[in-house]
């Protein structure tokens, strides 16, 4: 027996956080919440727990109960969903909702940014991914996960930072205030950094991004070098989207929002303001079948 849909739920899940928004059939936002990481390549069950926690918290704010879960259609825009094996493993997990559709966080963000119309975006957050929706086709660049991809994202920038800090400890490069800040974070113990690196996740590297921007504003040479490298990576990805036919691009994500002053003027001129966010796109996904792969 088909369940009656009364609520649309949009979930935007990345390497650092998972956000959920519940709307009624008229598009009114009833509740919104945020929890931990929901990158399905880092563990489908962990991501599902974050998703269910975020939806439960948003439902509580909307004064909904578990009995209402069976009337929810959920659109999931998740990091790692492009990896086919992870996609199928995640979709096989049990859940209490009436319907679930799964695509990438980039796809959800693109739908949201262009209000369901065709367009292009580049997400530069903990990781990075570009997507172009044109002529009813989806073209994706990058987004193959840290550390082998995700140039222009906070995790790669944080990894480069750690590498430079270790070089500064060996007096190979200058030991700047930013390097001192990182060493203070690790109690001035190189062995602690090495041990930390064995289990560090993308978000653990990305946590240093705010400090990099702050120290760059104060003229720190290491921070400036890192931001110039990140800007060059972002420019490379923007150029790739333009080569594929993008006219304007929404540059999104925590790094994307702050790196724009560091970009060259011709590419800054190609940027457009997003008209909505990834949760708006995920809500649009919940209203139809936007699965990346066939079930």
XYZ file of C-alpha atoms in Angstrom:
295
model
C 0.000 0.000 0.000
C 1.442 3.350 -1.086
C 2.161 5.822 1.672
C 0.698 9.318 1.526
C 3.357 12.027 1.236
C 2.705 14.951 3.555
C 6.215 16.320 3.983
C 9.262 16.902 1.799
C 12.653 16.616 3.493
C 15.897 17.928 2.035
C 19.234 16.749 3.399
C 22.620 18.227 2.493
C 25.413 16.006 3.806
C 29.135 16.632 3.450
C 32.396 15.705 5.085
C 31.895 18.123 7.965
C 28.169 18.433 8.613
C 24.693 17.203 7.716
C 21.760 19.614 7.436
C 18.101 18.659 7.160
C 15.071 20.805 6.305
C 11.431 19.699 6.520
C 8.764 21.444 4.437
C 5.051 20.930 3.994
C 3.492 20.386 0.569
C 3.180 24.167 0.082
C 6.904 24.683 0.590
C 6.707 26.181 4.073
C 9.757 25.346 6.196
C 8.650 23.538 9.354
C 12.000 22.692 10.914
C 15.723 22.634 10.244
C 18.676 21.020 12.025
C 22.359 20.169 11.668
C 24.428 17.183 12.823
C 27.762 15.506 11.994
C 29.393 14.162 8.836
C 27.299 12.406 6.176
C 29.875 11.421 3.563
C 28.711 7.940 2.578
C 32.180 6.885 1.401
C 33.381 7.301 4.975
C 30.716 4.877 6.166
C 27.122 4.483 5.037
C 25.809 3.532 8.478
C 27.542 6.521 10.061
C 26.054 8.818 7.418
C 22.593 7.294 7.896
C 22.844 7.881 11.650
C 23.704 11.551 11.075
C 20.854 11.894 8.577
C 18.283 10.316 10.851
C 19.511 12.404 13.772
C 19.209 15.625 11.753
C 15.738 14.717 10.493
C 14.613 13.720 13.996
C 15.828 17.025 15.426
C 14.156 19.008 12.637
C 10.971 16.976 13.130
C 10.988 17.747 16.828
C 11.259 21.459 16.078
C 8.326 21.043 13.677
C 6.376 19.223 16.432
C 6.270 16.068 14.355
C 6.613 12.556 15.766
C 8.072 9.258 14.559
C 4.608 8.391 13.266
C 5.060 11.173 10.685
C 8.265 9.677 9.257
C 6.226 7.325 7.090
C 4.719 10.342 5.326
C 8.075 11.920 4.437
C 9.714 11.904 1.017
C 13.429 12.523 1.569
C 15.883 13.947 -0.949
C 19.491 13.208 -0.033
C 22.277 15.320 -1.529
C 25.323 13.566 -0.065
C 29.083 13.665 -0.450
C 30.446 10.381 -1.750
C 27.239 9.438 -3.579
C 29.059 9.457 -6.913
C 30.872 6.261 -5.909
C 28.548 3.561 -7.283
C 29.341 0.850 -4.728
C 28.837 3.248 -1.822
C 25.580 4.479 -3.402
C 24.091 0.996 -3.615
C 25.306 -0.018 -0.145
C 23.727 3.090 1.345
C 20.419 2.656 -0.480
C 20.180 -0.890 0.891
C 20.160 0.399 4.481
C 16.803 0.356 6.299
C 15.006 3.636 6.999
C 11.549 4.687 8.237
C 10.680 7.134 5.433
C 8.091 6.796 2.685
C 10.601 7.457 -0.088
C 14.294 8.284 -0.456
C 16.165 9.586 -3.499
C 19.968 9.898 -3.470
C 22.322 11.975 -5.561
C 25.517 13.911 -4.906
C 25.839 17.010 -2.750
C 26.956 18.849 -5.887
C 23.789 17.838 -7.757
C 21.601 19.064 -4.891
C 23.539 22.299 -4.645
C 23.222 22.897 -8.392
C 19.461 22.339 -8.349
C 19.173 24.704 -5.409
C 21.457 27.374 -6.856
C 19.551 27.601 -10.124
C 16.028 26.947 -8.744
C 15.747 23.663 -10.602
C 16.934 25.132 -13.905
C 20.067 24.193 -15.815
C 23.312 25.816 -14.710
C 26.725 25.220 -13.200
C 28.229 25.318 -9.742
C 31.552 24.677 -8.093
C 31.461 23.585 -4.475
C 34.618 24.298 -2.511
C 34.050 23.265 1.088
C 35.871 20.511 2.933
C 36.173 18.898 -0.502
C 35.401 20.186 -3.982
C 33.268 19.230 -6.959
C 31.994 20.968 -10.064
C 28.789 20.139 -11.890
C 27.170 21.392 -15.082
C 23.526 20.649 -15.876
C 23.023 21.433 -19.561
C 20.892 19.990 -22.354
C 19.380 17.482 -19.925
C 22.811 16.061 -19.184
C 24.933 16.113 -16.047
C 28.667 16.711 -16.340
C 30.813 16.358 -13.209
C 34.418 17.394 -12.646
C 36.542 16.423 -9.665
C 34.877 15.290 -6.469
C 36.749 11.990 -6.247
C 37.487 12.418 -2.563
C 40.461 13.449 -0.460
C 43.425 13.047 -0.770
C 43.521 12.057 -4.461
C 41.096 14.769 -5.592
C 39.225 17.720 -3.976
C 41.663 20.432 -5.059
C 40.422 23.829 -3.966
C 38.849 22.401 -0.807
C 39.695 22.922 2.825
C 41.025 19.410 3.404
C 43.687 19.705 0.691
C 44.581 23.170 1.957
C 44.907 21.793 5.496
C 47.080 18.909 4.291
C 49.394 21.357 2.535
C 49.512 23.410 5.705
C 50.598 20.438 7.821
C 53.271 19.557 5.267
C 54.663 23.092 5.358
C 54.568 23.218 9.151
C 56.678 20.067 9.332
C 59.127 21.556 6.837
C 59.338 24.668 8.997
C 60.184 22.536 12.031
C 63.170 21.246 10.045
C 64.147 24.853 9.156
C 63.534 24.195 5.455
C 60.888 26.923 5.137
C 60.132 29.909 7.421
C 58.278 29.195 10.668
C 55.500 31.793 10.460
C 52.839 32.730 13.047
C 50.437 30.361 11.233
C 52.906 27.500 11.688
C 53.208 28.449 15.344
C 49.423 28.369 15.651
C 49.335 24.824 14.265
C 52.131 23.652 16.534
C 50.279 25.104 19.510
C 47.208 23.084 18.460
C 49.323 19.937 18.741
C 51.018 20.973 22.006
C 54.270 21.650 20.122
C 54.819 17.924 19.630
C 55.695 16.642 16.140
C 54.992 13.045 17.172
C 51.449 14.098 18.052
C 50.993 15.410 14.509
C 52.284 12.148 13.042
C 49.980 10.048 15.233
C 47.025 12.331 14.449
C 47.653 12.016 10.701
C 47.153 8.236 10.799
C 43.436 8.589 11.481
C 42.718 12.204 10.472
C 39.622 12.692 8.307
C 39.063 15.370 5.664
C 37.207 17.539 8.188
C 40.163 17.254 10.589
C 42.434 18.808 7.965
C 39.755 21.296 6.955
C 39.437 22.654 10.510
C 42.519 24.818 9.913
C 40.919 26.775 7.053
C 39.612 29.670 9.201
C 43.074 30.139 10.716
C 44.638 30.235 7.244
C 42.282 32.999 6.091
C 42.764 34.923 9.358
C 46.561 34.781 9.201
C 46.567 35.721 5.504
C 44.669 38.892 6.422
C 47.552 39.694 8.781
C 50.157 39.174 6.062
C 51.396 35.729 7.051
C 53.516 34.486 4.122
C 52.596 30.807 4.573
C 48.877 31.582 4.718
C 49.107 33.756 1.608
C 50.949 31.011 -0.286
C 48.314 28.455 0.686
C 45.429 30.701 -0.398
C 47.140 31.462 -3.702
C 47.470 27.704 -4.285
C 43.818 27.152 -3.402
C 42.745 30.031 -5.659
C 44.722 28.496 -8.527
C 42.966 25.167 -7.939
C 39.555 26.848 -7.916
C 40.421 28.736 -11.117
C 41.438 25.449 -12.757
C 38.060 23.899 -11.924
C 36.099 26.989 -12.980
C 37.951 27.003 -16.313
C 37.108 23.324 -16.816
C 33.394 24.058 -16.356
C 33.571 26.986 -18.772
C 35.315 24.769 -21.346
C 32.371 22.346 -21.069
C 29.853 25.093 -21.831
C 29.103 26.868 -18.535
C 28.361 30.560 -18.974
C 28.016 31.533 -15.325
C 28.967 29.526 -12.266
C 27.834 29.691 -8.666
C 30.886 29.285 -6.414
C 29.643 27.746 -3.177
C 30.899 26.245 0.067
C 32.870 27.617 3.001
C 36.089 27.957 0.987
C 34.319 29.115 -2.165
C 32.637 31.981 -0.349
C 35.926 33.281 1.053
C 38.358 32.592 -1.805
C 36.636 34.854 -4.348
C 38.812 37.960 -3.644
C 41.855 35.826 -4.492
C 40.622 34.891 -7.976
C 41.676 36.567 -11.225
C 39.167 39.174 -12.534
C 38.110 37.298 -15.721
C 36.927 34.332 -13.641
C 35.365 36.492 -10.929
C 33.277 38.041 -13.716
C 31.857 34.588 -14.482
C 30.503 34.070 -10.970
C 26.798 34.262 -10.161
C 24.969 34.440 -6.862
C 23.158 31.196 -5.968
C 19.376 31.551 -5.733
C 19.076 28.776 -3.140
C 21.141 26.276 -1.195
C 21.732 22.521 -1.363
C 18.780 21.843 0.940
C 16.516 23.652 -1.521
C 17.915 21.348 -4.184
C 17.404 18.300 -1.974
C 13.795 19.362 -1.411
C 13.393 19.483 -5.206
C 14.899 15.979 -5.347
C 12.337 14.776 -2.794
C 9.550 15.834 -5.149
C 10.687 13.488 -7.924
C 13.072 10.681 -8.772
C 16.574 12.106 -8.974
C 18.533 8.971 -8.130
C 22.044 9.007 -9.560
C 21.904 5.277 -10.313
C 18.963 2.971 -11.119
C 17.582 0.859 -8.274
